[in-house]
């Protein structure tokens, strides 16, 4: 059985984000995000993912290095690490490096339920590791090739790990060919616990309703979404069970594909120990 | 009533002793005849921080019959507020700490129901009580099958907002005991192993009875953490382990 390896400091796993920083990310972000560009939606999604992963691994004494993390950007400037601030230029870092070295911590305002039927503003800290970027073409194939090389090297040092999860965040318009072949190459790599998981988050200008963990391409609004859906790995059984426990009704065989939604839920599904059901 | 009491514990493999987040109470036993004996085991959730501290508060409060939950929550908050925390630790602490606990009270003469040699138990989460008589499990609280364990139990929180409806998960039980009965309080990983081993091989009770020093617990746990079933899952999940044994006698 796959995807049962313990994730620990002695046997860490890897989360690898591959993010689209091309010119088309300048376009407006759809699905109720009026006034926001896709590039802003993307950097917010990445920063939220990293923030949630850091908090997941945080303990009383500090951050436990259950994960190694990479963020690779692709744009008209080519393929390169996307961190800004102290981690700039680094391909893979530990989750404690992430937690201890954001470029900055912004003060933001979040709208929350006031418990009396209304909405109130709450001040929150929003650490930033990646800024919005939108330049030139979309070399997704090159980005996935580089991802494959980095993870092949990483797997050689961590042969028994819970398999790395690659999250490709894009509007889907690859300009250097069909990325399916490189996606298959990545998914064919494995540790003793199973194949690498490739998930895709499609950020679109479409007003189509958000979709989480699609089971077929039937409802997907365009050919880019359909392509990314077919590139995505099926959710491992334990994640599927956890999605259902959270009350999301899924059809059979859901894939790691979301459309204009976020992938933060994936962080909740990573099993590093007891997680109370009343902690949401 | 005389109490023969022992406790053994072991931290998760790969963690230091300081990172052990189970808790138990009492910490030591004064050997003198008692009319009533209270004890508890609690288990702080791995994914929450300062949960070892919270688990100890819960275990102590059961044994000492106080302070109240609200007072403990305030005491936990006060301890955390005094620390200088990084952004992530602060955010994590805001969610609160979470823990499971099980508490057992043994009565010599008359429990609240007026019976001689009676016991009462209270549990929330997946730390368990087992009563053994003549090599059989005659009571299991709150879980009685290894299939009931998962990595997302409802637990009691230091954050009042997270405890809505939690009382529905509180399990209370009672019964009677005889000389020769053995009670075990255990945290979840060894409870789950115990029920599975007993169901599949029928010898888990003997395994536990042989544990009379720390070395024997370490040997059992490290062996069972290494053995995998046909699905690749370890027979004993790698987690903190606490095993408390209580053998009461009437005189």
Short mmCIF file of C-alpha atoms in Angstrom, two decimals:
data_model
loop_
_atom_site.label_atom_id
_atom_site.label_comp_id
_atom_site.label_asym_id
_atom_site.label_seq_id
_atom_site.Cartn_x
_atom_site.Cartn_y
_atom_site.Cartn_z
CA UNK A 1 0.00 0.00 0.00
CA UNK A 2 1.28 3.47 -0.90
CA UNK A 3 1.20 6.82 0.87
CA UNK A 4 1.52 5.41 4.39
CA UNK A 5 5.13 6.40 5.18
CA UNK A 6 5.56 8.34 8.38
CA UNK A 7 6.55 11.97 7.84
CA UNK A 8 9.13 12.86 10.47
CA UNK A 9 12.26 14.91 10.98
CA UNK A 10 14.31 11.78 10.26
CA UNK A 11 12.23 10.98 7.17
CA UNK A 12 10.91 14.29 5.81
CA UNK A 13 8.74 14.74 2.74
CA UNK A 14 8.80 17.51 0.15
CA UNK A 15 6.29 20.09 -1.05
CA UNK A 16 7.33 21.62 -4.35
CA UNK A 17 5.39 24.55 -5.81
CA UNK A 18 5.73 25.42 -9.48
CA UNK A 19 4.18 28.81 -10.20
CA UNK A 20 3.18 30.64 -13.35
CA UNK A 21 4.63 34.18 -13.42
CA UNK A 22 3.90 34.86 -17.11
CA UNK A 23 2.38 38.00 -18.67
CA UNK A 24 -1.12 36.49 -18.81
CA UNK A 25 -1.17 36.52 -15.00
CA UNK A 26 -1.71 40.29 -15.34
CA UNK A 27 -5.33 39.56 -16.32
CA UNK A 28 -8.14 39.86 -13.77
CA UNK A 29 -8.83 36.94 -11.41
CA UNK A 30 -12.34 35.45 -11.76
CA UNK A 31 -14.87 33.84 -9.41
CA UNK A 32 -15.71 36.72 -7.10
CA UNK A 33 -12.25 38.24 -6.84
CA UNK A 34 -13.12 41.56 -8.48
CA UNK A 35 -10.23 43.98 -8.83
CA UNK A 36 -7.55 41.36 -8.21
CA UNK A 37 -5.06 40.25 -10.83
CA UNK A 38 -4.34 36.56 -11.30
CA UNK A 39 -0.71 37.21 -10.29
CA UNK A 40 -1.94 38.58 -6.95
CA UNK A 41 -4.31 35.67 -6.53
CA UNK A 42 -1.40 33.32 -7.19
CA UNK A 43 1.09 34.94 -4.81
CA UNK A 44 -1.60 35.05 -2.10
CA UNK A 45 -2.32 31.36 -2.69
CA UNK A 46 1.39 30.46 -2.45
CA UNK A 47 2.00 32.57 0.65
CA UNK A 48 -1.09 31.09 2.33
CA UNK A 49 0.07 27.58 1.50
CA UNK A 50 3.51 28.22 2.97
CA UNK A 51 2.04 29.92 6.03
CA UNK A 52 -0.27 26.97 6.68
CA UNK A 53 2.55 24.48 6.22
CA UNK A 54 4.76 26.38 8.68
CA UNK A 55 1.96 26.52 11.25
CA UNK A 56 1.26 22.82 10.78
CA UNK A 57 4.89 22.01 11.61
CA UNK A 58 5.20 24.56 14.45
CA UNK A 59 5.50 23.24 18.00
CA UNK A 60 6.14 24.87 21.35
CA UNK A 61 9.90 24.82 20.85
CA UNK A 62 9.96 25.94 17.18
CA UNK A 63 9.36 24.44 13.76
CA UNK A 64 9.97 20.75 13.15
CA UNK A 65 11.49 20.01 9.75
CA UNK A 66 8.90 17.56 8.48
CA UNK A 67 9.16 19.09 4.99
CA UNK A 68 11.61 20.42 2.48
CA UNK A 69 10.08 23.08 0.28
CA UNK A 70 10.77 24.57 -3.15
CA UNK A 71 9.03 27.32 -5.11
CA UNK A 72 9.99 27.52 -8.77
CA UNK A 73 8.66 30.34 -10.97
CA UNK A 74 8.27 30.26 -14.76
CA UNK A 75 7.88 33.33 -16.95
CA UNK A 76 9.43 35.26 -19.84
CA UNK A 77 12.55 35.42 -17.66
CA UNK A 78 12.85 31.62 -17.73
CA UNK A 79 12.65 29.18 -14.83
CA UNK A 80 14.11 30.14 -11.46
CA UNK A 81 13.45 29.98 -7.70
CA UNK A 82 10.66 32.41 -6.82
CA UNK A 83 11.48 33.26 -3.21
CA UNK A 84 12.09 36.91 -2.41
CA UNK A 85 13.90 38.12 0.70
CA UNK A 86 16.50 36.04 2.58
CA UNK A 87 15.65 32.81 0.68
CA UNK A 88 16.02 34.37 -2.81
CA UNK A 89 17.80 32.08 -5.27
CA UNK A 90 17.40 28.88 -3.21
CA UNK A 91 15.79 25.87 -4.87
CA UNK A 92 15.01 23.77 -1.79
CA UNK A 93 14.89 24.86 1.84
CA UNK A 94 13.55 23.36 5.06
CA UNK A 95 10.18 24.36 6.45
CA UNK A 96 11.96 26.00 9.42
CA UNK A 97 13.94 28.13 6.94
CA UNK A 98 10.60 29.20 5.50
CA UNK A 99 9.08 30.03 8.90
CA UNK A 100 12.10 31.92 10.12
CA UNK A 101 12.85 33.84 6.91
CA UNK A 102 9.83 35.48 5.29
CA UNK A 103 10.70 38.51 3.13
CA UNK A 104 8.33 40.51 5.34
CA UNK A 105 5.25 40.08 7.52
CA UNK A 106 2.39 42.28 6.31
CA UNK A 107 -0.51 43.47 8.45
CA UNK A 108 -3.72 42.62 6.63
CA UNK A 109 -7.39 42.84 7.46
CA UNK A 110 -9.53 39.73 7.24
CA UNK A 111 -13.33 39.70 7.34
CA UNK A 112 -14.59 37.18 9.90
CA UNK A 113 -17.91 36.12 11.38
CA UNK A 114 -18.57 38.22 14.51
CA UNK A 115 -20.60 35.41 16.07
CA UNK A 116 -23.78 37.52 16.03
CA UNK A 117 -24.74 37.20 12.38
CA UNK A 118 -22.49 40.00 11.15
CA UNK A 119 -19.04 40.43 9.70
CA UNK A 120 -16.16 42.13 11.47
CA UNK A 121 -12.63 43.09 10.46
CA UNK A 122 -9.79 41.21 12.10
CA UNK A 123 -6.13 42.24 11.86
CA UNK A 124 -3.94 39.35 10.81
CA UNK A 125 -0.25 38.82 10.14
CA UNK A 126 0.45 37.78 6.57
CA UNK A 127 4.01 36.57 5.97
CA UNK A 128 5.27 36.93 2.41
CA UNK A 129 7.82 34.76 0.61
CA UNK A 130 6.66 35.30 -2.98
CA UNK A 131 5.57 38.54 -4.73
CA UNK A 132 3.17 38.91 -7.69
CA UNK A 133 5.12 38.70 -10.96
CA UNK A 134 3.76 38.69 -14.56
CA UNK A 135 6.26 38.74 -17.40
CA UNK A 136 6.37 37.27 -20.92
CA UNK A 137 5.69 33.66 -21.92
CA UNK A 138 4.73 30.50 -19.98
CA UNK A 139 7.50 27.88 -20.22
CA UNK A 140 5.58 25.25 -18.24
CA UNK A 141 7.36 22.32 -19.90
CA UNK A 142 10.76 23.75 -18.94
CA UNK A 143 9.54 24.35 -15.39
CA UNK A 144 8.29 20.79 -15.03
CA UNK A 145 11.58 19.47 -16.52
CA UNK A 146 13.57 21.43 -13.91
CA UNK A 147 11.18 20.18 -11.20
CA UNK A 148 11.82 16.60 -12.31
CA UNK A 149 15.59 17.09 -12.10
CA UNK A 150 15.46 18.69 -8.65
CA UNK A 151 13.17 15.99 -7.27
CA UNK A 152 15.17 13.15 -8.83
CA UNK A 153 18.18 14.40 -6.89
CA UNK A 154 16.13 14.89 -3.72
CA UNK A 155 14.58 11.41 -3.94
CA UNK A 156 18.03 9.85 -4.21
CA UNK A 157 18.67 11.16 -0.67
CA UNK A 158 15.19 10.33 0.66
CA UNK A 159 14.29 6.96 -0.90
CA UNK A 160 11.73 5.98 1.76
CA UNK A 161 9.90 9.26 2.15
CA UNK A 162 6.21 9.99 1.86
CA UNK A 163 6.29 10.93 -1.84
CA UNK A 164 6.83 14.61 -2.73
CA UNK A 165 3.75 16.62 -3.66
CA UNK A 166 4.20 18.96 -6.62
CA UNK A 167 1.65 21.76 -6.91
CA UNK A 168 1.55 23.54 -10.24
CA UNK A 169 -0.29 26.85 -10.00
CA UNK A 170 -1.11 28.41 -13.37
CA UNK A 171 -3.71 29.82 -15.74
CA UNK A 172 -2.85 26.86 -17.92
CA UNK A 173 -1.64 28.55 -21.09
CA UNK A 174 1.74 26.85 -21.65
CA UNK A 175 3.78 28.51 -24.43
CA UNK A 176 6.50 25.86 -24.83
CA UNK A 177 4.32 22.92 -25.81
CA UNK A 178 2.05 20.35 -24.23
CA UNK A 179 3.16 19.87 -20.60
CA UNK A 180 1.48 16.45 -20.32
CA UNK A 181 4.64 14.53 -21.20
CA UNK A 182 6.74 16.21 -18.50
CA UNK A 183 3.86 15.83 -16.04
CA UNK A 184 3.87 12.08 -16.73
CA UNK A 185 7.65 11.99 -16.25
CA UNK A 186 7.28 13.59 -12.82
CA UNK A 187 4.45 11.27 -11.80
CA UNK A 188 6.52 8.25 -12.85
CA UNK A 189 9.18 9.00 -10.23
CA UNK A 190 8.71 7.34 -6.86
CA UNK A 191 9.96 6.56 -3.39
CA UNK A 192 9.41 3.19 -1.73
CA UNK A 193 6.07 4.62 -0.51
CA UNK A 194 4.59 5.55 -3.90
CA UNK A 195 4.78 7.85 -6.89
CA UNK A 196 5.20 11.60 -6.77
CA UNK A 197 1.84 13.36 -6.57
CA UNK A 198 1.21 16.18 -9.06
CA UNK A 199 -1.64 18.52 -8.17
CA UNK A 200 -2.77 21.49 -10.27
CA UNK A 201 -4.40 24.71 -9.18
CA UNK A 202 -5.96 26.50 -12.12
CA UNK A 203 -6.25 30.26 -11.63
CA UNK A 204 -8.60 31.71 -14.23
CA UNK A 205 -10.34 34.91 -15.31
CA UNK A 206 -13.47 32.82 -15.85
CA UNK A 207 -16.47 33.55 -13.63
CA UNK A 208 -17.19 29.81 -13.51
CA UNK A 209 -17.81 28.63 -9.94
CA UNK A 210 -14.79 27.31 -8.00
CA UNK A 211 -14.27 23.55 -8.28
CA UNK A 212 -12.42 21.44 -5.71
CA UNK A 213 -11.01 17.99 -6.46
CA UNK A 214 -12.80 17.28 -9.72
CA UNK A 215 -13.59 13.67 -10.58
CA UNK A 216 -14.08 14.21 -14.31
CA UNK A 217 -13.45 16.94 -16.87
CA UNK A 218 -17.16 17.17 -17.68
CA UNK A 219 -17.84 20.35 -15.67
CA UNK A 220 -14.60 22.12 -16.46
CA UNK A 221 -14.98 25.39 -18.35
CA UNK A 222 -12.17 25.32 -20.94
CA UNK A 223 -9.50 23.24 -22.62
CA UNK A 224 -6.76 24.51 -20.25
CA UNK A 225 -8.70 23.30 -17.23
CA UNK A 226 -9.30 19.95 -18.91
CA UNK A 227 -5.58 19.60 -19.76
CA UNK A 228 -4.56 20.37 -16.15
CA UNK A 229 -7.20 17.97 -14.81
CA UNK A 230 -5.76 15.13 -16.90
CA UNK A 231 -2.22 16.00 -15.72
CA UNK A 232 -3.29 15.71 -12.05
CA UNK A 233 -2.70 12.65 -9.84
CA UNK A 234 -5.68 10.90 -8.24
CA UNK A 235 -6.01 11.81 -4.55
CA UNK A 236 -4.49 9.07 -2.35
CA UNK A 237 -7.14 7.19 -0.37
CA UNK A 238 -6.28 8.80 2.98
CA UNK A 239 -6.72 12.30 1.51
CA UNK A 240 -9.99 11.31 -0.11
CA UNK A 241 -11.27 10.07 3.26
CA UNK A 242 -10.22 13.32 4.94
CA UNK A 243 -11.90 15.43 2.25
CA UNK A 244 -15.12 13.52 2.89
CA UNK A 245 -14.73 13.91 6.66
CA UNK A 246 -14.63 17.67 6.06
CA UNK A 247 -18.05 17.40 4.44
CA UNK A 248 -17.04 17.92 0.81
CA UNK A 249 -19.16 15.62 -1.34
CA UNK A 250 -16.88 14.09 -3.96
CA UNK A 251 -17.62 11.67 -6.73
CA UNK A 252 -15.45 8.57 -7.18
CA UNK A 253 -11.76 8.92 -7.99
CA UNK A 254 -11.21 12.63 -7.38
CA UNK A 255 -7.98 14.16 -8.66
CA UNK A 256 -5.67 16.74 -7.16
CA UNK A 257 -7.13 19.47 -9.34
CA UNK A 258 -8.87 22.64 -8.19
CA UNK A 259 -10.24 25.51 -10.24
CA UNK A 260 -10.19 29.06 -8.82
CA UNK A 261 -10.25 27.54 -5.35
CA UNK A 262 -7.27 27.06 -3.09
CA UNK A 263 -5.08 24.14 -2.24
CA UNK A 264 -4.65 25.01 1.44
CA UNK A 265 -6.89 22.05 2.23
CA UNK A 266 -4.09 19.77 1.00
CA UNK A 267 -2.00 20.98 3.92
CA UNK A 268 -4.71 19.83 6.33
CA UNK A 269 -4.65 16.39 4.71
CA UNK A 270 -0.92 15.88 5.35
CA UNK A 271 -0.63 13.46 8.24
CA UNK A 272 2.10 14.32 10.72
CA UNK A 273 0.25 13.16 13.82
CA UNK A 274 -2.98 13.55 15.74
CA UNK A 275 -5.08 16.41 14.41
CA UNK A 276 -8.19 17.11 16.49
CA UNK A 277 -11.43 16.94 14.50
CA UNK A 278 -12.59 20.08 16.32
CA UNK A 279 -9.57 22.06 15.03
CA UNK A 280 -10.62 23.49 11.67
CA UNK B 1 -7.93 -0.65 49.80
CA UNK B 2 -4.31 -1.10 48.76
CA UNK B 3 -3.14 0.01 45.37
CA UNK B 4 -0.32 -1.51 43.41
CA UNK B 5 0.44 1.17 40.83
CA UNK B 6 3.02 1.42 38.06
CA UNK B 7 3.47 3.72 35.13
CA UNK B 8 5.78 3.44 32.12
CA UNK B 9 6.16 5.88 29.27
CA UNK B 10 8.16 6.37 26.11
CA UNK B 11 8.38 9.26 23.72
CA UNK B 12 7.79 8.97 19.97
CA UNK B 13 10.79 7.51 18.09
CA UNK B 14 12.86 10.37 16.71
CA UNK B 15 11.73 12.75 19.48
CA UNK B 16 13.54 13.70 22.66
CA UNK B 17 12.21 12.95 26.15
CA UNK B 18 11.42 16.67 26.49
CA UNK B 19 9.10 16.37 23.50
CA UNK B 20 6.90 13.72 25.19
CA UNK B 21 3.37 15.18 25.18
CA UNK B 22 1.39 12.51 27.00
CA UNK B 23 0.80 13.11 30.68
CA UNK B 24 -0.23 11.12 33.71
CA UNK B 25 -1.31 11.72 37.26
CA UNK B 26 -0.41 10.96 39.98
CA UNK B 27 3.31 11.15 39.27
CA UNK B 28 4.14 8.93 42.24
CA UNK B 29 2.22 6.88 44.76
CA UNK B 30 2.34 7.03 48.53
CA UNK B 31 1.71 3.46 49.60
CA UNK B 32 -0.96 3.68 52.25
CA UNK B 33 -4.47 2.23 52.48
CA UNK B 34 -7.06 4.34 50.69
CA UNK B 35 -10.83 4.57 50.54
CA UNK B 36 -10.66 6.21 47.11
CA UNK B 37 -8.00 6.27 44.41
CA UNK B 38 -8.04 8.55 41.37
CA UNK B 39 -5.69 8.45 38.39
CA UNK B 40 -5.57 9.72 34.85
CA UNK B 41 -3.68 9.55 31.55
CA UNK B 42 -3.88 12.32 28.95
CA UNK B 43 -2.44 12.74 25.48
CA UNK B 44 -1.62 16.10 23.90
CA UNK B 45 -2.29 16.29 20.14
CA UNK B 46 0.85 16.32 18.00
CA UNK B 47 -0.50 18.95 15.64
CA UNK B 48 -1.14 21.53 18.34
CA UNK B 49 1.44 23.35 20.41
CA UNK B 50 1.87 23.53 24.19
CA UNK B 51 -0.31 20.42 24.24
CA UNK B 52 1.89 18.54 26.73
CA UNK B 53 1.26 21.32 29.25
CA UNK B 54 -2.49 21.13 28.55
CA UNK B 55 -2.52 17.32 28.86
CA UNK B 56 -0.82 17.53 32.29
CA UNK B 57 -3.37 20.10 33.45
CA UNK B 58 -6.23 17.81 32.41
CA UNK B 59 -4.73 14.75 34.10
CA UNK B 60 -4.00 16.62 37.34
CA UNK B 61 -7.40 18.22 37.41
CA UNK B 62 -9.13 14.84 37.18
CA UNK B 63 -7.07 13.45 40.04
CA UNK B 64 -7.36 16.53 42.26
CA UNK B 65 -11.00 17.17 41.28
CA UNK B 66 -10.19 20.70 40.21
CA UNK B 67 -9.62 23.33 38.98
CA UNK B 68 -12.55 23.70 36.60
CA UNK B 69 -12.16 23.60 32.82
CA UNK B 70 -12.58 27.38 32.57
CA UNK B 71 -9.92 27.94 35.24
CA UNK B 72 -7.52 25.57 33.48
CA UNK B 73 -8.09 27.31 30.15
CA UNK B 74 -7.25 30.64 31.77
CA UNK B 75 -4.15 29.17 33.46
CA UNK B 76 -2.94 27.71 30.14
CA UNK B 77 -3.52 31.05 28.41
CA UNK B 78 -1.63 32.89 31.17
CA UNK B 79 1.38 30.60 30.79
CA UNK B 80 1.47 31.10 27.01
CA UNK B 81 0.93 34.87 27.22
CA UNK B 82 4.08 35.21 29.28
CA UNK B 83 6.22 33.83 26.46
CA UNK B 84 7.69 35.79 23.58
CA UNK B 85 6.56 33.89 20.50
CA UNK B 86 7.48 33.98 16.79
CA UNK B 87 4.62 34.76 14.33
CA UNK B 88 3.93 31.10 13.66
CA UNK B 89 4.01 30.07 17.31
CA UNK B 90 1.66 32.91 18.18
CA UNK B 91 -0.78 31.90 15.47
CA UNK B 92 -0.58 28.26 16.47
CA UNK B 93 -1.14 29.07 20.13
CA UNK B 94 -4.26 31.07 19.21
CA UNK B 95 -5.86 27.85 17.98
CA UNK B 96 -5.32 26.38 21.44
CA UNK B 97 -3.88 23.11 22.67
CA UNK B 98 -5.86 19.89 22.42
CA UNK B 99 -5.69 16.65 24.38
CA UNK B 100 -7.49 13.38 25.04
CA UNK B 101 -7.84 12.12 28.59
CA UNK B 102 -9.15 9.18 30.57
CA UNK B 103 -9.66 9.21 34.32
CA UNK B 104 -10.41 6.33 36.70
CA UNK B 105 -11.71 6.44 40.28
CA UNK B 106 -11.66 3.32 42.43
CA UNK B 107 -13.77 3.08 45.59
CA UNK B 108 -13.15 0.64 48.40
CA UNK B 109 -16.46 0.60 50.16
CA UNK B 110 -19.13 2.63 48.54
CA UNK B 111 -19.07 4.51 45.32
CA UNK B 112 -21.66 7.06 44.42
CA UNK B 113 -24.01 4.23 43.54
CA UNK B 114 -23.56 2.67 46.96
CA UNK B 115 -21.75 -0.45 45.78
CA UNK B 116 -18.69 -1.92 47.42
CA UNK B 117 -15.51 -2.18 45.30
CA UNK B 118 -16.80 0.02 42.53
CA UNK B 119 -15.16 2.17 39.88
CA UNK B 120 -16.10 5.12 37.71
CA UNK B 121 -14.38 6.39 34.59
CA UNK B 122 -14.57 9.41 32.36
CA UNK B 123 -12.94 9.71 28.96
CA UNK B 124 -12.83 12.08 26.04
CA UNK B 125 -10.90 11.21 22.90
CA UNK B 126 -8.87 8.08 22.38
CA UNK B 127 -6.93 7.50 25.60
CA UNK B 128 -8.42 4.32 27.03
CA UNK B 129 -9.21 2.37 30.18
CA UNK B 130 -9.21 -1.44 30.18
CA UNK B 131 -10.32 -3.68 33.03
CA UNK B 132 -8.83 -7.17 32.93
CA UNK B 133 -10.16 -10.14 34.86
CA UNK B 134 -8.85 -13.69 34.48
CA UNK B 135 -7.00 -12.78 31.29
CA UNK B 136 -10.05 -11.23 29.63
CA UNK B 137 -10.99 -7.64 28.87
CA UNK B 138 -14.23 -7.09 30.76
CA UNK B 139 -14.47 -3.30 30.25
CA UNK B 140 -13.02 -0.95 27.63
CA UNK B 141 -13.67 2.80 27.81
CA UNK B 142 -14.28 4.78 25.60
CA UNK B 143 -13.20 2.61 22.63
CA UNK B 144 -13.46 -1.18 22.43
CA UNK B 145 -12.23 -1.89 18.90
CA UNK B 146 -8.96 -0.94 17.18
CA UNK B 147 -11.00 0.01 14.09
CA UNK B 148 -12.37 3.00 16.03
CA UNK B 149 -9.00 4.76 16.18
CA UNK B 150 -8.10 7.42 13.62
CA UNK B 151 -5.81 10.45 13.46
CA UNK B 152 -8.64 12.98 13.93
CA UNK B 153 -10.45 12.35 17.23
CA UNK B 154 -12.53 15.05 18.93
CA UNK B 155 -10.36 16.36 21.77
CA UNK B 156 -10.76 18.83 24.59
CA UNK B 157 -9.26 22.23 23.89
CA UNK B 158 -7.70 25.03 25.90
CA UNK B 159 -9.60 27.34 23.55
CA UNK B 160 -13.26 27.54 24.69
CA UNK B 161 -14.43 28.35 21.14
CA UNK B 162 -13.16 24.96 19.95
CA UNK B 163 -15.13 22.97 22.53
CA UNK B 164 -18.63 23.57 21.18
CA UNK B 165 -20.59 20.33 21.46
CA UNK B 166 -17.56 18.53 22.91
CA UNK B 167 -19.64 17.15 25.81
CA UNK B 168 -21.32 14.83 23.30
CA UNK B 169 -17.97 13.05 23.02
CA UNK B 170 -17.55 12.62 26.79
CA UNK B 171 -17.96 8.98 27.80
CA UNK B 172 -18.75 8.00 31.40
CA UNK B 173 -18.78 4.44 32.64
CA UNK B 174 -18.82 2.54 35.91
CA UNK B 175 -18.54 -0.97 37.25
CA UNK B 176 -17.27 -3.09 40.08
CA UNK B 177 -13.91 -4.69 40.74
CA UNK B 178 -12.55 -7.74 42.51
CA UNK B 179 -9.19 -8.55 44.03
CA UNK B 180 -7.00 -9.76 41.16
CA UNK B 181 -8.48 -7.38 38.58
CA UNK B 182 -6.02 -5.22 36.66
CA UNK B 183 -6.85 -1.78 35.29
CA UNK B 184 -4.79 -0.17 32.54
CA UNK B 185 -4.91 3.43 31.42
CA UNK B 186 -3.17 3.96 28.08
CA UNK B 187 -2.68 6.62 25.48
CA UNK B 188 -3.94 5.92 21.95
CA UNK B 189 -1.09 4.20 20.10
CA UNK B 190 -0.65 1.43 22.66
CA UNK B 191 -4.45 1.19 23.23
CA UNK B 192 -5.00 0.59 19.51
CA UNK B 193 -2.16 -1.94 19.38
CA UNK B 194 -3.50 -3.71 22.49
CA UNK B 195 -7.01 -4.15 21.06
CA UNK B 196 -5.71 -5.26 17.68
CA UNK B 197 -3.16 -7.68 19.10
CA UNK B 198 -5.76 -9.14 21.46
CA UNK B 199 -8.28 -9.56 18.62
CA UNK B 200 -5.81 -11.08 16.16
CA UNK B 201 -3.57 -13.14 18.45
CA UNK B 202 -5.29 -13.24 21.85
CA UNK B 203 -2.04 -12.63 23.73
CA UNK B 204 -1.87 -8.86 24.29
CA UNK B 205 -2.92 -9.17 27.94
CA UNK B 206 0.02 -11.50 28.61
CA UNK B 207 2.37 -9.11 26.81
CA UNK B 208 1.32 -6.25 29.06
CA UNK B 209 1.48 -8.32 32.22
CA UNK B 210 5.13 -9.10 31.48
CA UNK B 211 6.02 -5.40 31.47
CA UNK B 212 7.47 -4.74 34.90
CA UNK B 213 10.24 -2.32 34.05
CA UNK B 214 10.96 0.44 31.55
CA UNK B 215 13.28 -1.74 29.45
CA UNK B 216 10.50 -4.21 28.75
CA UNK B 217 8.14 -1.46 27.60
CA UNK B 218 10.84 -0.02 25.33
CA UNK B 219 11.53 -3.43 23.87
CA UNK B 220 7.83 -4.14 23.17
CA UNK B 221 7.16 -0.71 21.67
CA UNK B 222 10.24 -0.56 19.46
CA UNK B 223 9.53 -4.06 18.12
CA UNK B 224 5.87 -3.37 17.37
CA UNK B 225 6.68 -0.01 15.77
CA UNK B 226 8.89 -1.84 13.29
CA UNK B 227 6.48 -4.59 12.25
CA UNK B 228 4.17 -3.66 9.36
CA UNK B 229 0.90 -5.29 8.34
CA UNK B 230 0.03 -6.31 4.77
CA UNK B 231 -0.99 -2.69 4.03
CA UNK B 232 2.40 -1.38 5.13
CA UNK B 233 0.99 0.15 8.33
CA UNK B 234 2.96 -0.25 11.54
CA UNK B 235 1.42 -2.53 14.17
CA UNK B 236 1.99 0.27 16.66
CA UNK B 237 1.78 3.82 15.37
CA UNK B 238 4.88 5.87 16.14
CA UNK B 239 3.54 8.12 18.88
CA UNK B 240 4.16 8.83 22.54
CA UNK B 241 3.23 5.84 24.69
CA UNK B 242 1.95 5.82 28.25
CA UNK B 243 0.94 2.70 30.15
CA UNK B 244 -0.43 2.92 33.70
CA UNK B 245 -1.29 -0.27 35.60
CA UNK B 246 -3.46 -0.28 38.72
CA UNK B 247 -4.09 -3.42 40.79
CA UNK B 248 -6.43 -2.79 43.73
CA UNK B 249 -6.94 -5.11 46.70
CA UNK B 250 -9.68 -4.67 49.26
CA UNK B 251 -7.70 -4.89 52.52
#
